[in-house]
């Protein structure tokens, strides 16, 4: 199962393949690989290349605005982290660096794991993780967290970037979407001042 995919500027598709689509997960007999990896499909040759298999549960991924860095979430409660990989000229990945480790935050009071993520035009990361959506600077510094109180799987900017749509497990039988209205568009021109992050939680509505 492809968990997430993003397309590079040359049309190449970068994707992850964790075990979540298999009923028995890592013990499933239909599993074709004994690892989970980050891969690249080349638009030029049609070939699929393994870029890294160092992560136990690679999941969501996103490029920095200049596409020189690929961010990857690892959805493993034993190693709940985000990694940053330099993208080389040929599309391969260089040695990754730890962006942020939230393993110690994983708990029943802060449900969720690093999962889906998006990057705004200033390079800030909006990444789902324990407790909600973690907003980080490009160096991994935590700017704030949008606390949903639920396991939160993904997010996306809407419209002019003044809304952030979130999927979270608020109800057992269906997905609940939460919209956070941002004071300044972040998907388009503009910035995301640190002081605004803490105020966003009071502006959400369920739809």
PDB file of C-alpha atoms in Angstrom, residues 52-172:
ATOM      1  CA  UNK A  52      16.066   4.663   1.929  1.00  0.00           C
ATOM      2  CA  UNK A  53      14.886   1.830   4.152  1.00  0.00           C
ATOM      3  CA  UNK A  54      16.216   3.189   7.425  1.00  0.00           C
ATOM      4  CA  UNK A  55      12.767   4.082   8.768  1.00  0.00           C
ATOM      5  CA  UNK A  56      10.596   1.428  10.387  1.00  0.00           C
ATOM      6  CA  UNK A  57       7.239   2.979   9.394  1.00  0.00           C
ATOM      7  CA  UNK A  58       7.763   5.743   6.800  1.00  0.00           C
ATOM      8  CA  UNK A  59       4.472   7.467   6.116  1.00  0.00           C
ATOM      9  CA  UNK A  60       3.659  11.073   5.188  1.00  0.00           C
ATOM     10  CA  UNK A  61       6.174  13.082   3.193  1.00  0.00           C
ATOM     11  CA  UNK A  62       6.518  16.553   1.706  1.00  0.00           C
ATOM     12  CA  UNK A  63       9.078  18.729  -0.052  1.00  0.00           C
ATOM     13  CA  UNK A  64      10.474  22.015   1.157  1.00  0.00           C
ATOM     14  CA  UNK A  65       9.434  24.939  -1.090  1.00  0.00           C
ATOM     15  CA  UNK A  66      12.698  24.765  -3.071  1.00  0.00           C
ATOM     16  CA  UNK A  67      12.470  20.933  -3.257  1.00  0.00           C
ATOM     17  CA  UNK A  68      15.984  20.595  -1.873  1.00  0.00           C
ATOM     18  CA  UNK A  69      14.690  18.764   1.207  1.00  0.00           C
ATOM     19  CA  UNK A  70      12.261  15.875   1.570  1.00  0.00           C
ATOM     20  CA  UNK A  71      10.580  15.544   4.956  1.00  0.00           C
ATOM     21  CA  UNK A  72       9.363  12.089   6.004  1.00  0.00           C
ATOM     22  CA  UNK A  73       7.219  11.104   8.987  1.00  0.00           C
ATOM     23  CA  UNK A  74       7.872   7.809  10.780  1.00  0.00           C
ATOM     24  CA  UNK A  75       4.642   6.414  12.286  1.00  0.00           C
ATOM     25  CA  UNK A  76       6.244   4.110  14.828  1.00  0.00           C
ATOM     26  CA  UNK A  77       5.358   4.544  18.525  1.00  0.00           C
ATOM     27  CA  UNK A  78       8.812   3.240  19.416  1.00  0.00           C
ATOM     28  CA  UNK A  79      10.483   5.847  17.178  1.00  0.00           C
ATOM     29  CA  UNK A  80       8.016   8.647  16.479  1.00  0.00           C
ATOM     30  CA  UNK A  81      10.120  11.069  14.469  1.00  0.00           C
ATOM     31  CA  UNK A  82      10.336  13.308  11.428  1.00  0.00           C
ATOM     32  CA  UNK A  83      13.405  13.111   9.206  1.00  0.00           C
ATOM     33  CA  UNK A  84      14.806  15.586   6.676  1.00  0.00           C
ATOM     34  CA  UNK A  85      16.686  14.312   3.619  1.00  0.00           C
ATOM     35  CA  UNK A  86      18.644  16.462   1.167  1.00  0.00           C
ATOM     36  CA  UNK A  87      17.491  15.860  -2.398  1.00  0.00           C
ATOM     37  CA  UNK A  88      20.464  15.442  -4.715  1.00  0.00           C
ATOM     38  CA  UNK A  89      20.713  16.628  -8.312  1.00  0.00           C
ATOM     39  CA  UNK A  90      19.822  13.178  -9.668  1.00  0.00           C
ATOM     40  CA  UNK A  91      16.760  12.892  -7.441  1.00  0.00           C
ATOM     41  CA  UNK A  92      18.346  10.536  -4.933  1.00  0.00           C
ATOM     42  CA  UNK A  93      18.432  11.306  -1.225  1.00  0.00           C
ATOM     43  CA  UNK A  94      21.487  12.167   0.823  1.00  0.00           C
ATOM     44  CA  UNK A  95      22.061  11.222   4.437  1.00  0.00           C
ATOM     45  CA  UNK A  96      19.023  12.091   6.531  1.00  0.00           C
ATOM     46  CA  UNK A  97      19.022  14.194   9.671  1.00  0.00           C
ATOM     47  CA  UNK A  98      16.650  13.936  12.582  1.00  0.00           C
ATOM     48  CA  UNK A  99      14.247  16.852  12.388  1.00  0.00           C
ATOM     49  CA  UNK A 100      12.291  16.200  15.576  1.00  0.00           C
ATOM     50  CA  UNK A 101      11.674  13.291  17.953  1.00  0.00           C
ATOM     51  CA  UNK A 102       8.311  13.062  19.765  1.00  0.00           C
ATOM     52  CA  UNK A 103       8.578   9.481  20.968  1.00  0.00           C
ATOM     53  CA  UNK A 104       8.290  10.539  24.598  1.00  0.00           C
ATOM     54  CA  UNK A 105       5.051  12.399  23.807  1.00  0.00           C
ATOM     55  CA  UNK A 106       3.257   9.271  22.554  1.00  0.00           C
ATOM     56  CA  UNK A 107       0.637   8.439  25.190  1.00  0.00           C
ATOM     57  CA  UNK A 108      -3.068   7.949  25.770  1.00  0.00           C
ATOM     58  CA  UNK A 109      -3.344  11.626  26.711  1.00  0.00           C
ATOM     59  CA  UNK A 110      -1.667  12.650  23.444  1.00  0.00           C
ATOM     60  CA  UNK A 111      -2.992  10.181  20.852  1.00  0.00           C
ATOM     61  CA  UNK A 112      -1.581   9.956  17.371  1.00  0.00           C
ATOM     62  CA  UNK A 113       1.739   9.474  15.613  1.00  0.00           C
ATOM     63  CA  UNK A 114       3.713  11.367  12.963  1.00  0.00           C
ATOM     64  CA  UNK A 115       1.588  10.909   9.851  1.00  0.00           C
ATOM     65  CA  UNK A 116       0.503  13.384   7.167  1.00  0.00           C
ATOM     66  CA  UNK A 117       2.249  16.714   6.696  1.00  0.00           C
ATOM     67  CA  UNK A 118       2.236  19.838   4.557  1.00  0.00           C
ATOM     68  CA  UNK A 119       4.746  22.665   4.081  1.00  0.00           C
ATOM     69  CA  UNK A 120       3.825  26.309   3.552  1.00  0.00           C
ATOM     70  CA  UNK A 121       5.644  28.738   1.242  1.00  0.00           C
ATOM     71  CA  UNK A 122       7.893  29.915   4.089  1.00  0.00           C
ATOM     72  CA  UNK A 123       9.004  26.366   4.764  1.00  0.00           C
ATOM     73  CA  UNK A 124       7.018  25.823   7.967  1.00  0.00           C
ATOM     74  CA  UNK A 125       5.848  22.264   8.488  1.00  0.00           C
ATOM     75  CA  UNK A 126       2.303  21.444   9.552  1.00  0.00           C
ATOM     76  CA  UNK A 127       2.676  17.820  10.640  1.00  0.00           C
ATOM     77  CA  UNK A 128       0.153  15.587  12.355  1.00  0.00           C
ATOM     78  CA  UNK A 129       1.510  13.843  15.424  1.00  0.00           C
ATOM     79  CA  UNK A 130       0.837  13.173  19.099  1.00  0.00           C
ATOM     80  CA  UNK A 131      -1.919  15.478  20.301  1.00  0.00           C
ATOM     81  CA  UNK A 132      -2.769  17.166  16.998  1.00  0.00           C
ATOM     82  CA  UNK A 133      -0.859  19.156  14.375  1.00  0.00           C
ATOM     83  CA  UNK A 134       2.702  20.188  15.170  1.00  0.00           C
ATOM     84  CA  UNK A 135       3.847  23.417  13.505  1.00  0.00           C
ATOM     85  CA  UNK A 136       7.610  23.448  13.009  1.00  0.00           C
ATOM     86  CA  UNK A 137      10.280  25.668  11.548  1.00  0.00           C
ATOM     87  CA  UNK A 138      12.483  24.149   8.805  1.00  0.00           C
ATOM     88  CA  UNK A 139      15.088  23.251  11.427  1.00  0.00           C
ATOM     89  CA  UNK A 140      12.534  21.305  13.474  1.00  0.00           C
ATOM     90  CA  UNK A 141      11.946  23.955  16.138  1.00  0.00           C
ATOM     91  CA  UNK A 142       8.401  23.619  17.486  1.00  0.00           C
ATOM     92  CA  UNK A 143       6.443  26.830  16.886  1.00  0.00           C
ATOM     93  CA  UNK A 144       3.229  25.498  18.361  1.00  0.00           C
ATOM     94  CA  UNK A 145       0.702  22.694  18.276  1.00  0.00           C
ATOM     95  CA  UNK A 146      -2.928  22.678  17.188  1.00  0.00           C
ATOM     96  CA  UNK A 147      -4.385  20.403  19.849  1.00  0.00           C
ATOM     97  CA  UNK A 148      -7.230  18.239  18.585  1.00  0.00           C
ATOM     98  CA  UNK A 149      -7.156  15.825  21.498  1.00  0.00           C
ATOM     99  CA  UNK A 150      -7.618  13.015  18.990  1.00  0.00           C
ATOM    100  CA  UNK A 151      -5.447  10.840  16.784  1.00  0.00           C
ATOM    101  CA  UNK A 152      -4.968  13.155  13.802  1.00  0.00           C
ATOM    102  CA  UNK A 153      -4.030  11.656  10.469  1.00  0.00           C
ATOM    103  CA  UNK A 154      -3.627  14.408   7.897  1.00  0.00           C
ATOM    104  CA  UNK A 155      -4.012  18.063   7.004  1.00  0.00           C
ATOM    105  CA  UNK A 156      -4.164  20.287   3.946  1.00  0.00           C
ATOM    106  CA  UNK A 157      -4.393  23.995   3.161  1.00  0.00           C
ATOM    107  CA  UNK A 158      -7.600  25.206   1.610  1.00  0.00           C
ATOM    108  CA  UNK A 159      -8.548  28.119  -0.616  1.00  0.00           C
ATOM    109  CA  UNK A 160      -6.051  30.955  -0.395  1.00  0.00           C
ATOM    110  CA  UNK A 161      -4.258  29.223   2.443  1.00  0.00           C
ATOM    111  CA  UNK A 162      -6.333  30.870   5.175  1.00  0.00           C
ATOM    112  CA  UNK A 163      -7.831  27.529   6.236  1.00  0.00           C
ATOM    113  CA  UNK A 164      -6.192  24.320   7.382  1.00  0.00           C
ATOM    114  CA  UNK A 165      -8.290  21.181   6.942  1.00  0.00           C
ATOM    115  CA  UNK A 166      -7.615  18.323   9.338  1.00  0.00           C
ATOM    116  CA  UNK A 167      -8.805  14.701   9.495  1.00  0.00           C
ATOM    117  CA  UNK A 168      -9.021  13.313  13.029  1.00  0.00           C
ATOM    118  CA  UNK A 169     -10.569  10.287  14.741  1.00  0.00           C
ATOM    119  CA  UNK A 170     -13.208  12.234  16.669  1.00  0.00           C
ATOM    120  CA  UNK A 171     -15.898   9.674  16.011  1.00  0.00           C
ATOM    121  CA  UNK A 172     -15.631   5.948  15.586  1.00  0.00           C
TER     122      UNK A 172
END
